[in-house]
Backbone as numpy.savetxt, mean C-alpha at the origin, in Angstrom:
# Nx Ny Nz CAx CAy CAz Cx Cy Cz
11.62 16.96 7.39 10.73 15.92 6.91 9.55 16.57 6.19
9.03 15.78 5.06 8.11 16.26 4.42 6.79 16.15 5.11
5.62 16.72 4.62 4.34 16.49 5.67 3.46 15.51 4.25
2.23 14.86 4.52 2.24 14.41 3.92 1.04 15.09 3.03
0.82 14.78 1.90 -0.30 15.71 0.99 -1.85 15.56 2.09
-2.36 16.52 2.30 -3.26 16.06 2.83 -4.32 17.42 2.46
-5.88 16.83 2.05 -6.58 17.70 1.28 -7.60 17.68 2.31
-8.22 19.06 2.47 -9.14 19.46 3.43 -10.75 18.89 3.23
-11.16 18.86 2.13 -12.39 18.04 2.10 -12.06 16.72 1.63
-11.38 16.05 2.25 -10.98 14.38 2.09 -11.40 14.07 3.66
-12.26 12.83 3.57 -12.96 12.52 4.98 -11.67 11.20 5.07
-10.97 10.86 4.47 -9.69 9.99 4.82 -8.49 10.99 4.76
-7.76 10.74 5.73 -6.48 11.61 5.90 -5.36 10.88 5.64
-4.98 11.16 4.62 -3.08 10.53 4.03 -2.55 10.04 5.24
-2.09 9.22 5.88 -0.98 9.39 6.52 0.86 9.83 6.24
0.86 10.19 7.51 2.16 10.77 6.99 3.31 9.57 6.71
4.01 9.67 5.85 5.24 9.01 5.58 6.19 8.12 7.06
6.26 8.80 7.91 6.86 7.88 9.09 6.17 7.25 9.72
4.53 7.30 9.64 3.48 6.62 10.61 3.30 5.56 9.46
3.46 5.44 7.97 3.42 3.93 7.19 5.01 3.46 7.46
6.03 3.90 7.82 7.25 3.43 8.04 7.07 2.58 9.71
6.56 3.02 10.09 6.71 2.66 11.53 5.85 1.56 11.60
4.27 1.65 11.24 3.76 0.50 11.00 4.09 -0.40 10.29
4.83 -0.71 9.19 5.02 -1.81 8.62 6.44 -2.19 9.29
7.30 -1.58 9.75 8.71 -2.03 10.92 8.19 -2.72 12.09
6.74 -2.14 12.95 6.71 -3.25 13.52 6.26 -4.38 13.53
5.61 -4.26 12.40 5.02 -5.38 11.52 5.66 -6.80 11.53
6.75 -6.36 10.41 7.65 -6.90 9.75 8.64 -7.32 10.91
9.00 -6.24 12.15 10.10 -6.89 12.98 11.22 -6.66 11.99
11.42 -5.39 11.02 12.68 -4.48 10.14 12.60 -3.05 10.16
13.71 -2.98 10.08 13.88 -1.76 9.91 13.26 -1.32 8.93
12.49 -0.01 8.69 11.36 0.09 7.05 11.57 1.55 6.86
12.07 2.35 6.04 12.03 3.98 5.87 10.80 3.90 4.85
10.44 5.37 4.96 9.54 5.71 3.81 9.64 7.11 3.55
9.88 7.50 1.86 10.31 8.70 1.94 9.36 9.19 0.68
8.79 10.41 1.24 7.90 10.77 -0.04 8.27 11.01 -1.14
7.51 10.55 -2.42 8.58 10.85 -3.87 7.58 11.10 -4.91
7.81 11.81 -6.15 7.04 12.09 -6.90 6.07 11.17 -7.12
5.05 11.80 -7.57 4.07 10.16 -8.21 4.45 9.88 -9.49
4.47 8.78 -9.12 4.51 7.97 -10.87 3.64 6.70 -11.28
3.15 6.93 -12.12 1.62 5.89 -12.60 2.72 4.38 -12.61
2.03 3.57 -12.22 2.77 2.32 -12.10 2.00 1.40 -13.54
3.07 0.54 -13.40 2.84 0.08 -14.70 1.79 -1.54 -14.92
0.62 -1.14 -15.35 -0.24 -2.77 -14.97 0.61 -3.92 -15.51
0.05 -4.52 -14.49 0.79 -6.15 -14.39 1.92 -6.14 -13.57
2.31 -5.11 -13.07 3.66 -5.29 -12.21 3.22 -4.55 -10.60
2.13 -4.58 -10.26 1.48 -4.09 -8.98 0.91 -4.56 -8.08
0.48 -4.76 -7.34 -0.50 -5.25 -6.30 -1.17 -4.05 -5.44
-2.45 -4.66 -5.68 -3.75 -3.21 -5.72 -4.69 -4.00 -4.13
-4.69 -2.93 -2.77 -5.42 -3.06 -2.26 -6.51 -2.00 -1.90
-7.75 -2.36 -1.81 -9.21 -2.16 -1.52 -9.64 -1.67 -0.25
-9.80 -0.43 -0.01 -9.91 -0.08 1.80 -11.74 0.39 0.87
-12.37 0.07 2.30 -13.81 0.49 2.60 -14.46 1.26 3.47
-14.93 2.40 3.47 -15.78 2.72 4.58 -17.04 2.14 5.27
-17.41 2.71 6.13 -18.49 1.79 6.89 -19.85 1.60 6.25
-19.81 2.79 5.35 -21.29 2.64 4.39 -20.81 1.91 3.29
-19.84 1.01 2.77 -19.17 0.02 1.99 -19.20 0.72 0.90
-18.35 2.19 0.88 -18.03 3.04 -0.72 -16.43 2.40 -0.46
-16.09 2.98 -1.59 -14.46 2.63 -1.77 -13.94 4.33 -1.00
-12.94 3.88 -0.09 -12.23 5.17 0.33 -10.93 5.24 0.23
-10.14 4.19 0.08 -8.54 4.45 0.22 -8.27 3.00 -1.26
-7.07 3.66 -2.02 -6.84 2.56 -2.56 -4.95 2.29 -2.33
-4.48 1.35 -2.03 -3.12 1.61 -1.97 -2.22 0.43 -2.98
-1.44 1.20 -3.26 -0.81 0.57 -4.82 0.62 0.35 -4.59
1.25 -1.06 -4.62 2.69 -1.18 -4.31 2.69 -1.99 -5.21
4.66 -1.73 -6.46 4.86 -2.42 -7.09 5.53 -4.13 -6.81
5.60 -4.88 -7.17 6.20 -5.69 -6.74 7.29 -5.98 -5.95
7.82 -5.39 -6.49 9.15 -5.22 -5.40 9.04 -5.44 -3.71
8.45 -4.24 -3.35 7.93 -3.87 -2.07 6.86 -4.63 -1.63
6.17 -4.86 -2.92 4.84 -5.98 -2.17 5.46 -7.10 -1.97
6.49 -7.66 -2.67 6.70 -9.10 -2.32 7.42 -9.39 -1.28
8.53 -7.87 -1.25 9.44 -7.76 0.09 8.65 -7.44 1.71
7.66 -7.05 1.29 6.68 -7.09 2.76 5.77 -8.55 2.98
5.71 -9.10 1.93 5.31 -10.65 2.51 6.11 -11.27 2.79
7.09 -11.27 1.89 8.29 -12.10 2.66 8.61 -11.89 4.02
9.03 -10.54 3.89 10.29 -10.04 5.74 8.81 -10.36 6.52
7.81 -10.64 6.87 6.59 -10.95 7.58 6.59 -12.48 8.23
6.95 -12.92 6.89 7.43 -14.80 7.37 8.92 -15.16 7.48
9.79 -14.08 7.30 11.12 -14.65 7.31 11.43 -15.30 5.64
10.61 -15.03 4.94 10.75 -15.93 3.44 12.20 -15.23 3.11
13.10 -16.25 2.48 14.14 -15.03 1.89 13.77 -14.49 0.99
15.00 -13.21 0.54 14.77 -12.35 -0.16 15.02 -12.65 -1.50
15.53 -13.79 -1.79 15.73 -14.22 -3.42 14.34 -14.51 -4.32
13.38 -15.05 -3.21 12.43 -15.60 -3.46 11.46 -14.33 -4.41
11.53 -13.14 -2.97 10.63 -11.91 -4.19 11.30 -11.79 -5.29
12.74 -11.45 -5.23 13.36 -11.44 -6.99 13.24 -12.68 -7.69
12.84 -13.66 -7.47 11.97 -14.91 -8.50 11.07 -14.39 -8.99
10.04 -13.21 -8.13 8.61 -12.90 -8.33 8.63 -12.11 -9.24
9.63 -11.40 -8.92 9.64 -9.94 -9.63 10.01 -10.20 -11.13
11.08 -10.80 -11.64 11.48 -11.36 -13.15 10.42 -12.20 -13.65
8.78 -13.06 -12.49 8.06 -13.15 -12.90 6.86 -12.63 -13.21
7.16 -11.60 -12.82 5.97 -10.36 -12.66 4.67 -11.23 -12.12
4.99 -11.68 -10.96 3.42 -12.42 -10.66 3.83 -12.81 -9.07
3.42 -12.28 -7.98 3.81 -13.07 -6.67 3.19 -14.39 -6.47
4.07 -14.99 -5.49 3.09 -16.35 -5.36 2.48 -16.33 -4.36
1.87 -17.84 -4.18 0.81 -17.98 -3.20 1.09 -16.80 -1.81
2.24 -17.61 -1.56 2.20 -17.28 -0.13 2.63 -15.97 -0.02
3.44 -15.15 -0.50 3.84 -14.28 -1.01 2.34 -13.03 -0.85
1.65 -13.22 -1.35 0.45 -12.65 -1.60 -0.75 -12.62 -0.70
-0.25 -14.13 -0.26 -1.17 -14.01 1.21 -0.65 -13.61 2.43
0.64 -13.39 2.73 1.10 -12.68 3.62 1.16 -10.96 2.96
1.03 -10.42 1.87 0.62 -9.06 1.90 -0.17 -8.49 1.96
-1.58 -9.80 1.74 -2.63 -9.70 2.19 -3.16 -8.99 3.77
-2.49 -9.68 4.31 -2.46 -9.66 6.11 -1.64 -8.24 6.53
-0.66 -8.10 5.27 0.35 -6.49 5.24 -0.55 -5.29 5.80
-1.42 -5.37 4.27 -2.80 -4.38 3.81 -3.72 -4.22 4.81
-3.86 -5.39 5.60 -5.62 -5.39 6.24 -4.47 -4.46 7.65
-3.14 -4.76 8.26 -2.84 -4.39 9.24 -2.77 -2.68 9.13
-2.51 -2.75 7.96 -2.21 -1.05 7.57 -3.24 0.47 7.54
-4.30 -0.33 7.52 -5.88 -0.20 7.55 -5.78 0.68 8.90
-4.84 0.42 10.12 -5.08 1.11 11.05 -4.38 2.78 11.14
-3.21 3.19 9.94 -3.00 4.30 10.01 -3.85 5.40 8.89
-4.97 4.73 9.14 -5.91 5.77 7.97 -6.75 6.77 9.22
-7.75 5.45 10.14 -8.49 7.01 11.15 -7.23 7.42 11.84
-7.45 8.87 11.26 -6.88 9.48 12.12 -7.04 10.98 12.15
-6.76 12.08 13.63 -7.86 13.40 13.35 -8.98 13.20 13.38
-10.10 12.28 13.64 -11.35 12.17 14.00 -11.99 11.52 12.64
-10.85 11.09 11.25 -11.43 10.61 10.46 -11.92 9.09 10.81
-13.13 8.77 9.91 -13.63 7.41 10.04 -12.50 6.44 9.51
-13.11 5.32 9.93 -11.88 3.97 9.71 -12.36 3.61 8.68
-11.29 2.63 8.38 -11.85 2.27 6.74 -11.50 0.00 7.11
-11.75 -0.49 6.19 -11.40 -1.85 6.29 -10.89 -2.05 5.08
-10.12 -2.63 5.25 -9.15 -3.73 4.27 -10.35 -4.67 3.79
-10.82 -4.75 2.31 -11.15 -5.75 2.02 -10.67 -6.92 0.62
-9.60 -6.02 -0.19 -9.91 -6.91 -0.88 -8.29 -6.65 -1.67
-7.54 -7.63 -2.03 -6.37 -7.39 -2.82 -6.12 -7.96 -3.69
-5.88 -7.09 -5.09 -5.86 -7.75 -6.78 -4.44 -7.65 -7.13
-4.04 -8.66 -7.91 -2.57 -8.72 -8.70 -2.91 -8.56 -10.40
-4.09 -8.76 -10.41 -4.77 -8.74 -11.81 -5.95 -8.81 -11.63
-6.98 -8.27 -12.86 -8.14 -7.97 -12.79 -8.74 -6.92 -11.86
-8.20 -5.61 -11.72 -8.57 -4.49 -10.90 -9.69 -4.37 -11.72
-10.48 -4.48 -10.70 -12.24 -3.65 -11.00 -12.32 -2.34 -11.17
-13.13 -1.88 -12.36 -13.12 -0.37 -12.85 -13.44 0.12 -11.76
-13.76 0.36 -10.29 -14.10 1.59 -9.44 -12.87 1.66 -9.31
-11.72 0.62 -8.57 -10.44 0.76 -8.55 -9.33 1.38 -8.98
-9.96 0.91 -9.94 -8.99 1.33 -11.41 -9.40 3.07 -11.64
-10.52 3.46 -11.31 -10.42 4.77 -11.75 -10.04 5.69 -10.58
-9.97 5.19 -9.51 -9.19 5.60 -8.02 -7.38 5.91 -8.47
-7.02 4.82 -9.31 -5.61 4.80 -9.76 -5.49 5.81 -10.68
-6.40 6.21 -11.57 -6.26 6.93 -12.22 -6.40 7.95 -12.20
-7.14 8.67 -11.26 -7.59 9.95 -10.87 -8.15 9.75 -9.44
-7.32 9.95 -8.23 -7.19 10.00 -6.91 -7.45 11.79 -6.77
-8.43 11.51 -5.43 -8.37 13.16 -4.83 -7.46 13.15 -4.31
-6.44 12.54 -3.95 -5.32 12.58 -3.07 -4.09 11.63 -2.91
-2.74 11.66 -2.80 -2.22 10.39 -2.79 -0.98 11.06 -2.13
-0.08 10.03 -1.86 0.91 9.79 -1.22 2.15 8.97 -1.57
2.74 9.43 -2.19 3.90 8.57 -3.08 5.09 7.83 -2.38
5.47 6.98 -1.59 6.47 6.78 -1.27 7.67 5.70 -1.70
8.74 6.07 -1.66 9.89 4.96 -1.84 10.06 4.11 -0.77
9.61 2.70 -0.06 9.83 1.99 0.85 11.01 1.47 0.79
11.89 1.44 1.50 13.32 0.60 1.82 13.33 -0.62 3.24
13.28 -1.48 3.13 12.66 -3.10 3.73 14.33 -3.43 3.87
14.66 -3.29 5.54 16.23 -3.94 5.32 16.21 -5.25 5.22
17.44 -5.61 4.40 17.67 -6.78 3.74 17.12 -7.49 2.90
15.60 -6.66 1.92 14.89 -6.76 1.50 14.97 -5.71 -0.08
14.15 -6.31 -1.00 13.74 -4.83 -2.02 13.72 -3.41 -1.79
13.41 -2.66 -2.31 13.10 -1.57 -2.16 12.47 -1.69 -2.93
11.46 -0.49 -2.84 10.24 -0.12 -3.69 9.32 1.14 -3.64
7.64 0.89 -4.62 7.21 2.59 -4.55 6.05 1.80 -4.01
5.54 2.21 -3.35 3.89 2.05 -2.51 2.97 3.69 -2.47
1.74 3.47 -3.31 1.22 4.90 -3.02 -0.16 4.78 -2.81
-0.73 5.75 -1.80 -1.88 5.96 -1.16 -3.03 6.43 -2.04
-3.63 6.37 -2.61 -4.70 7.00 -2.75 -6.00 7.43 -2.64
-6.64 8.48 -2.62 -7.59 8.82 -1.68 -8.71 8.83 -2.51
-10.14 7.52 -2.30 -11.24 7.67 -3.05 -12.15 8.72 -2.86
-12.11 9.36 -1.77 -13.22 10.65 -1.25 -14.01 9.95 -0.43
-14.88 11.30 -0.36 -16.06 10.76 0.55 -17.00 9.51 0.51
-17.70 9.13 1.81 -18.41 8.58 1.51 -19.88 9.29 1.12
């Protein structure tokens, strides 16, 4: 197994690849792999961008899943079927509910960041459009990230990646 990138003056620590597999399986109540994979810049308009915070309210974690995976983790959450995210996906736009259950994905996920004595961070905020330039330049130049291929049984597959805003 791979370890996961993890940079020594980063006050947020990557998690590793089986501790985001494991949390979103018991999440979801599925089976969930996650396997580290090159990075690849995702393409705007086909993403869903969430907002982690530290306690002094800087930006510290940003995490980036394409549709696929974002819509397949709101769904398998409510039982939604799986046709429904491939509606989303040929629309490049999730829906309501869709979005508000990945909402609830993100804020749960929030808990495999402290870790090693790092500070916690909070889930605050998740864009499908209109990423705010601090965001946006987190996507673009991360001190750190974490690339993975998510596989959601009976669900999408997809790329979800970590990235690390720095210190506070």
């Amino acid at each position: 197994m791979l370890a996961s990138p993890i940079s020594a003056n980063l006050s947020v620590r990557l998690p590793p690849a089986n501790a985001v597999a494991s949390m979103l399986g018991e999440l979801i109540g599925r089976a969930v792999t996650a396997k580290v994979v090159p990075a690849k810049p995702m393409v705007p308009g086909t993403q869903a961008v969430g907002a982690y915070f530290g306690e002094c309210e800087s930006l510290r974690v940003v995490v980036c899943c394409d549709l696929a995976v974002g819509g397949s983790l709101g769904a398998a959450l409510v039982m939604v079927p799986a046709a429904r995210v491939d509606e989303c996906v040929k629309e490049k736009c999730l829906d309501e509910i869709l979005t508000e259950n990945l909402y609830e994905v993100f804020n749960v996920l929030a808990a495999v960041f402290p870790q090693n004595g790092a500070p916690r961070v909070i889930f605050r905020s998740l864009y499908c459009a209109n990423v705010p330039g601090e965001v946006k330049a987190v996507l673009a130049k991360p001190l750190g990230r974490l690339d993975l291929e998510i596989d959601i049984a009976g669900y999408r597959s997809g790329r979800l990646a970590i990235l690390a805003a720095g210190r506070t």
